[in-house]
Coordinates of C-alpha atoms in Angstrom, one line a residue:
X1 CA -149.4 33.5 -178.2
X2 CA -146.4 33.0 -176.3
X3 CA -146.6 31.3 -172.7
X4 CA -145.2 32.0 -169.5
X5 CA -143.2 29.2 -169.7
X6 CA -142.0 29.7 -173.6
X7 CA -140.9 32.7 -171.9
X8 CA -138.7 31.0 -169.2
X9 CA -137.5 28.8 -171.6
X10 CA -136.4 31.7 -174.3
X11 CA -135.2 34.0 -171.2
X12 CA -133.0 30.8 -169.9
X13 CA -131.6 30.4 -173.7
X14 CA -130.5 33.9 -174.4
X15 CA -129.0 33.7 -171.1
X16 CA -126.9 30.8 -171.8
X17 CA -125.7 31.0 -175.2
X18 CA -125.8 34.5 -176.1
X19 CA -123.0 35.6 -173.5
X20 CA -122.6 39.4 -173.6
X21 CA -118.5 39.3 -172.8
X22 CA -117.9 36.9 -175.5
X23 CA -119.9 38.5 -178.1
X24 CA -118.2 41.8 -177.4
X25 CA -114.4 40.2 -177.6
X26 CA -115.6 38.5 -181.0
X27 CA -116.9 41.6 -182.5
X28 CA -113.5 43.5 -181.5
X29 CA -111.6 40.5 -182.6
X30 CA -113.5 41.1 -185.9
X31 CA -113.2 44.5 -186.4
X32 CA -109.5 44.4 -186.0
X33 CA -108.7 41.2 -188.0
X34 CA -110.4 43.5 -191.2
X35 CA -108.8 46.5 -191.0
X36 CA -105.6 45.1 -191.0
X37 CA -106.5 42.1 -193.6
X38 CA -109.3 43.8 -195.3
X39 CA -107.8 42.8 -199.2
X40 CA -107.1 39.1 -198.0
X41 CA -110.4 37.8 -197.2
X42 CA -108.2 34.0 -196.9
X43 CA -106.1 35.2 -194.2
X44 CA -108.6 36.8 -192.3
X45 CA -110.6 33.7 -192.6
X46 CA -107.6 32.2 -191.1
X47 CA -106.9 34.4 -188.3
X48 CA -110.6 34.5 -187.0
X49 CA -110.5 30.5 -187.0
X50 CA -107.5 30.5 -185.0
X51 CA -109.2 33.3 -182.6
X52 CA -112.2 31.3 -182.6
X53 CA -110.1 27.8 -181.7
X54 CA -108.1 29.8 -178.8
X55 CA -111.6 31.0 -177.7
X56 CA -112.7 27.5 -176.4
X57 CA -109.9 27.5 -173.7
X58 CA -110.3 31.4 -172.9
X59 CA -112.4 32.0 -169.8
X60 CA -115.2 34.8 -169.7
X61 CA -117.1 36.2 -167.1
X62 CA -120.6 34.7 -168.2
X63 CA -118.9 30.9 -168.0
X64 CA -121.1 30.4 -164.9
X65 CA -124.0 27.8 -164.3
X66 CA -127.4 30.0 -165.2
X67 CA -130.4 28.7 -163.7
X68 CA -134.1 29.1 -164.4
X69 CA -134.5 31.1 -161.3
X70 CA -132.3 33.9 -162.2
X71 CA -134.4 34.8 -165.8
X72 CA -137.2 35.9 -164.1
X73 CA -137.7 38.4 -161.1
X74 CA -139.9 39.6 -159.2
X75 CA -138.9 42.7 -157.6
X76 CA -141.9 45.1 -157.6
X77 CA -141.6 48.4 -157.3
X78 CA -142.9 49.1 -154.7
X79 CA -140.1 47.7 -152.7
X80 CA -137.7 50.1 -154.3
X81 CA -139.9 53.3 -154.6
X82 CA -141.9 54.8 -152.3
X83 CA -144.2 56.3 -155.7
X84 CA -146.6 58.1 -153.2
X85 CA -143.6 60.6 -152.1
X86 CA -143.8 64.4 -152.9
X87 CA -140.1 64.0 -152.9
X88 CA -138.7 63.5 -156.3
X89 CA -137.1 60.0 -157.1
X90 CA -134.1 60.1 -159.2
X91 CA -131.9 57.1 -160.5
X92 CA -128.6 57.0 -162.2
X93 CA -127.1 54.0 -164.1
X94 CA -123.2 54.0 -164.3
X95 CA -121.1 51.6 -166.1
X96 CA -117.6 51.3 -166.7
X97 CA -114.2 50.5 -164.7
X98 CA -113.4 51.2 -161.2
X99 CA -112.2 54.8 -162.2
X100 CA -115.3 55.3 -164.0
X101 CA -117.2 54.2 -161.2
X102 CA -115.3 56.4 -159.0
X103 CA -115.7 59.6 -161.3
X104 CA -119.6 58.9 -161.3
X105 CA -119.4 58.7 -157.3
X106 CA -117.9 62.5 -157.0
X107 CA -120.7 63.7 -159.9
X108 CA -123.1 62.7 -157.7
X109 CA -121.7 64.1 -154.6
X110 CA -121.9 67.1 -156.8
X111 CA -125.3 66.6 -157.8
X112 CA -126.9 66.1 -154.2
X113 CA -125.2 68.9 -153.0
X114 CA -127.1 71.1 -155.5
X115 CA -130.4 68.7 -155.1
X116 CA -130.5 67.9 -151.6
X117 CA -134.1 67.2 -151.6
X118 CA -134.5 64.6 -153.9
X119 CA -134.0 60.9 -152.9
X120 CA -131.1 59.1 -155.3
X121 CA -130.8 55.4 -155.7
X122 CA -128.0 54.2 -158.0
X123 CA -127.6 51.1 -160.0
X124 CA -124.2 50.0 -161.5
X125 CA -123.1 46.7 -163.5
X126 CA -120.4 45.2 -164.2
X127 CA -120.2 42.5 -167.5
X128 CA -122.8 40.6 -165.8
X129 CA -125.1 43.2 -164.4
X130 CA -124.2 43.0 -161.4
X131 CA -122.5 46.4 -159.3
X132 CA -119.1 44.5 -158.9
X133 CA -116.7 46.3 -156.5
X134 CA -119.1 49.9 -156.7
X135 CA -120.0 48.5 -153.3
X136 CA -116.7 49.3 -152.0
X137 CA -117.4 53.3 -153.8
X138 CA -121.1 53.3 -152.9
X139 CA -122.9 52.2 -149.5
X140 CA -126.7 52.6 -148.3
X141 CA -127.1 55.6 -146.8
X142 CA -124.0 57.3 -147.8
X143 CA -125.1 60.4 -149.9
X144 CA -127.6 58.0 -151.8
X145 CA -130.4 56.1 -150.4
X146 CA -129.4 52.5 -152.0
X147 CA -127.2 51.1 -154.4
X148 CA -129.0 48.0 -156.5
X149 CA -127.1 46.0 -159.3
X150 CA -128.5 47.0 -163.0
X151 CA -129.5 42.9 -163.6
X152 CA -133.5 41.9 -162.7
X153 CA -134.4 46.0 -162.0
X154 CA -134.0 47.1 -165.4
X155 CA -138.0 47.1 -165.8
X156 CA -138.4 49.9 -162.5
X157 CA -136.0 52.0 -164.2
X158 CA -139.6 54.0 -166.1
X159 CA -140.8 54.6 -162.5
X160 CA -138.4 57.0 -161.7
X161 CA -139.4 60.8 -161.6
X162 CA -135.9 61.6 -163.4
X163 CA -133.4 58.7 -164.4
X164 CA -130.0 58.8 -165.8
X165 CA -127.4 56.7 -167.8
X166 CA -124.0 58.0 -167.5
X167 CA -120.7 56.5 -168.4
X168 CA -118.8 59.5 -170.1
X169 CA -121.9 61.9 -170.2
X170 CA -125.7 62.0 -168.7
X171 CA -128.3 60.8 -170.8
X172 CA -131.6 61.0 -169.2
X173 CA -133.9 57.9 -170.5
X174 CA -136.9 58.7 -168.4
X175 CA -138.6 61.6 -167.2
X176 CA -141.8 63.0 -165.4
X177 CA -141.8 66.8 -166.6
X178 CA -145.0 66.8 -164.1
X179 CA -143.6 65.9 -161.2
X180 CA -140.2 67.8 -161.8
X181 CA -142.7 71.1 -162.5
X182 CA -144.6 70.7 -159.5
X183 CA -141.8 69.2 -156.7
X184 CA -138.2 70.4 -157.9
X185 CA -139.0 72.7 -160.9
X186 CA -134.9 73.6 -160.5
X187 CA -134.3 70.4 -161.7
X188 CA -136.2 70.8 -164.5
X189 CA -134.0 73.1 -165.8
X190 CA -130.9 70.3 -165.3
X191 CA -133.0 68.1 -167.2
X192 CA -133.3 71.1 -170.2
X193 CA -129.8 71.6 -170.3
X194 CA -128.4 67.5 -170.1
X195 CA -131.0 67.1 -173.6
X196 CA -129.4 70.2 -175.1
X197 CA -126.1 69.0 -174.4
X198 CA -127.5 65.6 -176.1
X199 CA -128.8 67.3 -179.2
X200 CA -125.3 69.3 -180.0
X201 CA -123.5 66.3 -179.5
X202 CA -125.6 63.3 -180.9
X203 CA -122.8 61.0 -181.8
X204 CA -121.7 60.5 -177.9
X205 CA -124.8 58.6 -177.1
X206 CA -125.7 56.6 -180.9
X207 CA -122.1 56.1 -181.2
X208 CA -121.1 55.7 -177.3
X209 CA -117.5 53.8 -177.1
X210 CA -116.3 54.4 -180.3
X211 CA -116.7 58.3 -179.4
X212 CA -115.0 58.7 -176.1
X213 CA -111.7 59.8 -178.5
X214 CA -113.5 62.5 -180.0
X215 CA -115.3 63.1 -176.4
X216 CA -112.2 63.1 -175.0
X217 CA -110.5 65.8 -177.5
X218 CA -113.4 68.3 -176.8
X219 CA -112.8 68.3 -173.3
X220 CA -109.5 69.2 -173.4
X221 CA -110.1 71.7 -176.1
X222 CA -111.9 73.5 -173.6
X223 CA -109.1 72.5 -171.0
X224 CA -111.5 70.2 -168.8
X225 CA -110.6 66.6 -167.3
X226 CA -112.2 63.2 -167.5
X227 CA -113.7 63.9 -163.6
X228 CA -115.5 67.3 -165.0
X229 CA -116.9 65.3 -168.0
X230 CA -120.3 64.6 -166.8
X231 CA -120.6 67.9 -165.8
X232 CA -122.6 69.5 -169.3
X233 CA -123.0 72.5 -168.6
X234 CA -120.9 73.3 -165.8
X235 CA -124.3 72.8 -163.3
X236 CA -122.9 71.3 -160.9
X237 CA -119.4 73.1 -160.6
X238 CA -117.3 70.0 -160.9
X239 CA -113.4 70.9 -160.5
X240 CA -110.3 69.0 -160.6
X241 CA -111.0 68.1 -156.5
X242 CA -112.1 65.1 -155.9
X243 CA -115.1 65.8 -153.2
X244 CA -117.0 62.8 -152.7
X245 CA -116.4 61.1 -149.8
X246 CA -114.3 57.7 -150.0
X247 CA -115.2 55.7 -147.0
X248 CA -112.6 53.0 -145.6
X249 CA -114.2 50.0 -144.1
X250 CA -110.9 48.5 -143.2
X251 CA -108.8 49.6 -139.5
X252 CA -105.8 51.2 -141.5
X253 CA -103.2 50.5 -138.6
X254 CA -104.3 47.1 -138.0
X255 CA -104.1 45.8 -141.9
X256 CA -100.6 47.7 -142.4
X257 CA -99.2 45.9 -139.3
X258 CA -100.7 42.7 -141.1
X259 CA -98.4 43.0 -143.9
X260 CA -95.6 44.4 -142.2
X261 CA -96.0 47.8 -143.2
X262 CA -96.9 49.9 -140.0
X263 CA -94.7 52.9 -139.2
X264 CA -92.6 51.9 -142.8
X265 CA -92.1 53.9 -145.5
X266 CA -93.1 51.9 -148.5
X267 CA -93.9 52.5 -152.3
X268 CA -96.6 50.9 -154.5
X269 CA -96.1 49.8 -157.9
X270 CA -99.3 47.9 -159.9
X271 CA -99.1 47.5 -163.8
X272 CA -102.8 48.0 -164.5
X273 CA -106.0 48.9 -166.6
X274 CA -109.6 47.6 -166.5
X275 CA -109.7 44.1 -165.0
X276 CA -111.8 43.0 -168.1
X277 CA -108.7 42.7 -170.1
X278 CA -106.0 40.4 -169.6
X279 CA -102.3 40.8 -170.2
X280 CA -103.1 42.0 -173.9
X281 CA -103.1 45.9 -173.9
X282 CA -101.5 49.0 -175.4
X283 CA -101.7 51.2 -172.3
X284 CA -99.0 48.2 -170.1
X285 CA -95.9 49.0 -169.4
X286 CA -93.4 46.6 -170.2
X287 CA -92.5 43.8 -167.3
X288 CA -88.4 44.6 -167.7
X289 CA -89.2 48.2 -167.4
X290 CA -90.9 48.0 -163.9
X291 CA -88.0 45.8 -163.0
X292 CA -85.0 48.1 -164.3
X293 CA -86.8 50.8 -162.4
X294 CA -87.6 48.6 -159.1
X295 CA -83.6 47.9 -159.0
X296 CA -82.9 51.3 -159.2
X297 CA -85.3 52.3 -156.4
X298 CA -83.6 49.7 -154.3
X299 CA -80.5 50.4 -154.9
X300 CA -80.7 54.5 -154.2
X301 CA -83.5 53.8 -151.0
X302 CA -82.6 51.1 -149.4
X303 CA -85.1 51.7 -146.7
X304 CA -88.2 52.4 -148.5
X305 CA -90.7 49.1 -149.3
X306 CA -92.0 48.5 -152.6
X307 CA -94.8 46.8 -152.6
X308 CA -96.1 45.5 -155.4
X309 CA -100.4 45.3 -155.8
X310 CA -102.9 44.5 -158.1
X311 CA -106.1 41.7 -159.3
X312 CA -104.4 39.5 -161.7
X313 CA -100.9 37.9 -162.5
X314 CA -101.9 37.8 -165.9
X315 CA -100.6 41.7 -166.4
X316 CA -99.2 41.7 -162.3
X317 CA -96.4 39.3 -162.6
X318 CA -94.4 39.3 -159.3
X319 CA -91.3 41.9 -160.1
X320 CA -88.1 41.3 -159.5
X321 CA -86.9 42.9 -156.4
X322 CA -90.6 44.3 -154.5
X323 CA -90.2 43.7 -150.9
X324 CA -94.0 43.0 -150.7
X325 CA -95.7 40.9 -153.1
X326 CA -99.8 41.4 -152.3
X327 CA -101.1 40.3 -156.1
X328 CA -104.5 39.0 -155.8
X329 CA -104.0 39.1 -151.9
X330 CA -106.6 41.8 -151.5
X331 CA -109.6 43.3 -151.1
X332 CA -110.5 46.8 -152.7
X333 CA -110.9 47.6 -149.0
X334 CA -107.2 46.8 -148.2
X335 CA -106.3 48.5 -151.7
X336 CA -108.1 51.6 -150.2
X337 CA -105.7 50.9 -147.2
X338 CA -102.6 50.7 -149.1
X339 CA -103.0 53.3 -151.5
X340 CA -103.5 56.0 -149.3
X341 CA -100.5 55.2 -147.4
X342 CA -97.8 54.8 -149.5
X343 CA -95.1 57.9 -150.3
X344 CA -95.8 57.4 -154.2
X345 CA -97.5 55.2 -156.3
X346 CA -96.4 54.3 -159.6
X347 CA -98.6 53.1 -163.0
X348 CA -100.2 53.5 -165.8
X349 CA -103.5 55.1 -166.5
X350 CA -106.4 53.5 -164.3
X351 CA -108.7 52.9 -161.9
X352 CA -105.9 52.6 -159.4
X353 CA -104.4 56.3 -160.0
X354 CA -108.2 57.5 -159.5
X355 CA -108.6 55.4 -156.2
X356 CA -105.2 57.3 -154.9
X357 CA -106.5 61.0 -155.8
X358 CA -109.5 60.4 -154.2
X359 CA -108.2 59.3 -150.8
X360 CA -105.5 61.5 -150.5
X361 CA -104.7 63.9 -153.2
X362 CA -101.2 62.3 -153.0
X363 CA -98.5 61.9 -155.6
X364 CA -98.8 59.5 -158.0
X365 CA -96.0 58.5 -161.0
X366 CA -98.4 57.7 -163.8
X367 CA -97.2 56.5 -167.4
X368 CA -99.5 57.7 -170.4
X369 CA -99.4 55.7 -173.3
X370 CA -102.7 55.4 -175.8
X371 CA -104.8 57.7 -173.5
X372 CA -104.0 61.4 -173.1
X373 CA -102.2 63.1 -170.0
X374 CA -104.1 66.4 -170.7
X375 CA -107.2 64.8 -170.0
X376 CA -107.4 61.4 -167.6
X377 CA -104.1 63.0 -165.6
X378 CA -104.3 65.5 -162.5
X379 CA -102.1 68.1 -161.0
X380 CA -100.8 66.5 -158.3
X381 CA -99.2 63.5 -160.2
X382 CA -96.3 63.3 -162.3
X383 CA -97.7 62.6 -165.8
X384 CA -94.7 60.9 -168.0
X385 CA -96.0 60.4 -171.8
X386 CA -93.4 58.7 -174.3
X387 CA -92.2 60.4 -177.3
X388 CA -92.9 57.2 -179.4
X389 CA -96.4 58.9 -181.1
X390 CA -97.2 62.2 -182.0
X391 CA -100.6 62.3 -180.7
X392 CA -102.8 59.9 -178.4
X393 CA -104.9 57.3 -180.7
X394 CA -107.6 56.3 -177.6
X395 CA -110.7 55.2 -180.3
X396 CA -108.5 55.9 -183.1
X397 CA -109.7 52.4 -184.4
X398 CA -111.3 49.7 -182.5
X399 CA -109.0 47.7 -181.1
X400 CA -106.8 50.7 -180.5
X401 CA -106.4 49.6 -176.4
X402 CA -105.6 45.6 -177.5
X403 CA -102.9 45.8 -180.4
X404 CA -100.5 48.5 -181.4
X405 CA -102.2 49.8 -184.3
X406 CA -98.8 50.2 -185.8
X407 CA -98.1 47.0 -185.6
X408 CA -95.5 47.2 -182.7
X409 CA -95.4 44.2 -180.0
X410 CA -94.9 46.9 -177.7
X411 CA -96.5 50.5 -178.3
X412 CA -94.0 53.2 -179.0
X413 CA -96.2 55.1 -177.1
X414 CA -95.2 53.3 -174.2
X415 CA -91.9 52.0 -175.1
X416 CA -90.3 55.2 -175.3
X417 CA -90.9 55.6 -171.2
X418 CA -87.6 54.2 -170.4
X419 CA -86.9 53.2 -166.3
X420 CA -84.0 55.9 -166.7
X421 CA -86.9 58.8 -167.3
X422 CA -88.9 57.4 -164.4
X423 CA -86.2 57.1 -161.9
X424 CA -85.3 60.6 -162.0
X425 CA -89.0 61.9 -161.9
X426 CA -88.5 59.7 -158.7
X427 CA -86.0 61.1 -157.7
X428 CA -87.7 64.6 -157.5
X429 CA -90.4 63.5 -156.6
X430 CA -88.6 62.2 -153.2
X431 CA -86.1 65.0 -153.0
X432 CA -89.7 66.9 -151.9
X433 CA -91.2 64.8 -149.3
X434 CA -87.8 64.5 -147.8
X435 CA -88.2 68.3 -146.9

């Protein structure tokens, strides 16, 4: 029989050679090296050795010193759950990106306005389990009762009266018909219709990831966006609004007269995607392009401020010609800041363009490449898509958001956006505020 300590000792191991993040990128690194060399075994061999070698100088998330303490916890609970309540405890689980994150934030919004009498706590985790910047999203006390990181609570997860994994769509892992028959029997009727959503659509929850391009081609088949996705059903009357309230920790006047942009008119521009890739993706807008179209800009407003934003330099290099260089200067509270202050913010698809609609509803330029406009874009932006593909290939392969599947160094999809297109959406775009 196994020990406490053989326990410690096999918790401490899996922790420190099994790292989640590398395992992932090797399996995608795998996956794409055979369907594009899947009759030359040799040069696949090569090309994963080569992967493999460039691997020992690539950082990952989980490159951190793990210590005995953090494989075992001891959180009881008790000191999450008050389990003698007649009030039904629910928990949700979200994953994913900031936009994803953000999404999840107005579901539940939605959700508590429709069950106001049930206590929420929310877990989120980022590649390490932990919530990552969902503490700038979620707070204590703010529509939920308390947001805990995913890592060392898994094992409470079973004492919830109704809890809830959602990414793309709800699936509910635990459930106390009892308690949802004798406290919130409306409830159990939400819990009804999430499980027949699950049984008609199978595949999104054996196959999750790999799905999200089918998932994603239903929804707008039945002409509904990424922010109504969780909604199965239509319970909770989820719209195109953004509703949940985005709090902003940071004084707005004092951090724009920081970085000399009180009483300015100013621009941002931030050449993005999930900050768990690097420089490597389909859906980035080539460096020149930005640069073309930031001369433009310049050269027709003379008197607007571009500032440029974002979390790495890898896929942020400082453009030529921005006025305002803030690259890994700030926090997502100062982002919060900026973004809902600036005239027009320009990008690709992401988290940032989510941030943006949910503080103010404002205009965002927004170029569309592997993902489709019909689905991740909203009304309010101007949605440029290239002419370089015929459809969107989101989860067309695996791999399809690292490498061109076509081969391409840069994707036709996104290619085809040239600065001159941009500019005059731009151009419009400011021809209107100017009114």
């Amino acid at each position: 029989m196994a020990t406490k300590s053989d326990y410690k000792l096999s918790s401490l191991y899996r922790l420190k050679f099994f790292r989640g993040d590398y395992s992932d990128d090797l399996r995608k690194a795998v996956d794409y090296y055979k369907s594009k060399h899947c009759n030359n075994h040799k040069l696949l061999s090569f090309k994963l050795i080569v992967w493999c070698f460039r691997s020992l100088f690539r950082k990952y998330s989980s490159d951190r010193k793990i210590t005995e303490k953090e494989t075992i916890t001891h959180i009881k609970k008790e000191e999450v759950l008050d389990i003698n309540s007649r009030r039904i405890n629910v928990g949700f689980l979200f994953g994913g990106g900031y936009g994803d994150v953000l999404i999840a934030a107005n579901y539940l919004f939605k959700f508590k306005e429709k069950f106001d009498d049930v206590d929420v706590d929310v877990f989120v985790h980022d590649v390490n389990g932990l919530v990552g910047n969902a503490n700038t999203i979620f707070y204590d006390g703010h529509i939920i009762r308390r947001l805990y990181p995913m890592k060392g609570y898994e094992h409470i997860f079973k004492e919830y009266d109704l809890f809830i994994r959602c990414n793309r769509v709800p699936n509910a892992i635990h459930v106390k018909i009892n308690r949802l028959v004798e406290f919130e029997p409306e409830l159990l009727d939400f819990y009804y219709e999430i499980e027949k959503y699950k049984k008609l659509n199978e595949r999104y929850y054996t196959k999750a990831g790999i799905t999200d391009g089918q998932s994603a081609l239903l929804c707008i088949l039945n002409e509904r966006k990424r922010i109504q996705q969780p909604d199965v059903g239509g319970m909770l009357g989820i719209t195109e609004k953004y509703e949940y309230p985005v709090l902003l920790k940071k004084d707005e006047n004092n951090y724009l007269n920081e970085v000399g942009l009180y009483s300015c008119k100013y621009i941002t521009v931030h050449r993005g995607l999930d900050t768990k890739f690097g420089k490597k993706s389909t859906k980035l807008w080539p460096v020149e392009y930005y640069e073309i179209l930031i001369k433009k800009i310049k050269k027709e407003y003379p008197n607007i401020k571009i500032v440029e934003i974002g979390a790495s330099h890898d896929r942020c290099p400082e453009f030529k010609g921005v006025d305002i260089n803030l690259v890994e200067k700030t926090s997502m509270e100062e982002v919060k800041v900026l973004l809902k202050n600036a005239l027009i913010h320009i990008d690709g698809e992401g988290g940032m363009v989510h941030l943006r609609h949910a503080l103010s509803g404002a205009v965002s330029i927004v170029l569309f490449g592997p993902t489709d406009y019909r689905f991740y874009g909203y009304k309010e932006n101007i949605n440029i898509r290239g002419a370089g593909c015929a459809v969107s290939c989101e989860w067309a392969i695996r791999g399809w958001n690292v490498e061109c599947l076509r081969g391409n160094r840069v994707p036709p999809c996104m290619g085809s956006i040239i600065p001159e297109t941009v500019f005059e959406k731009f151009k419009n775009v400011m021809g209107l505020l100017e009114k």
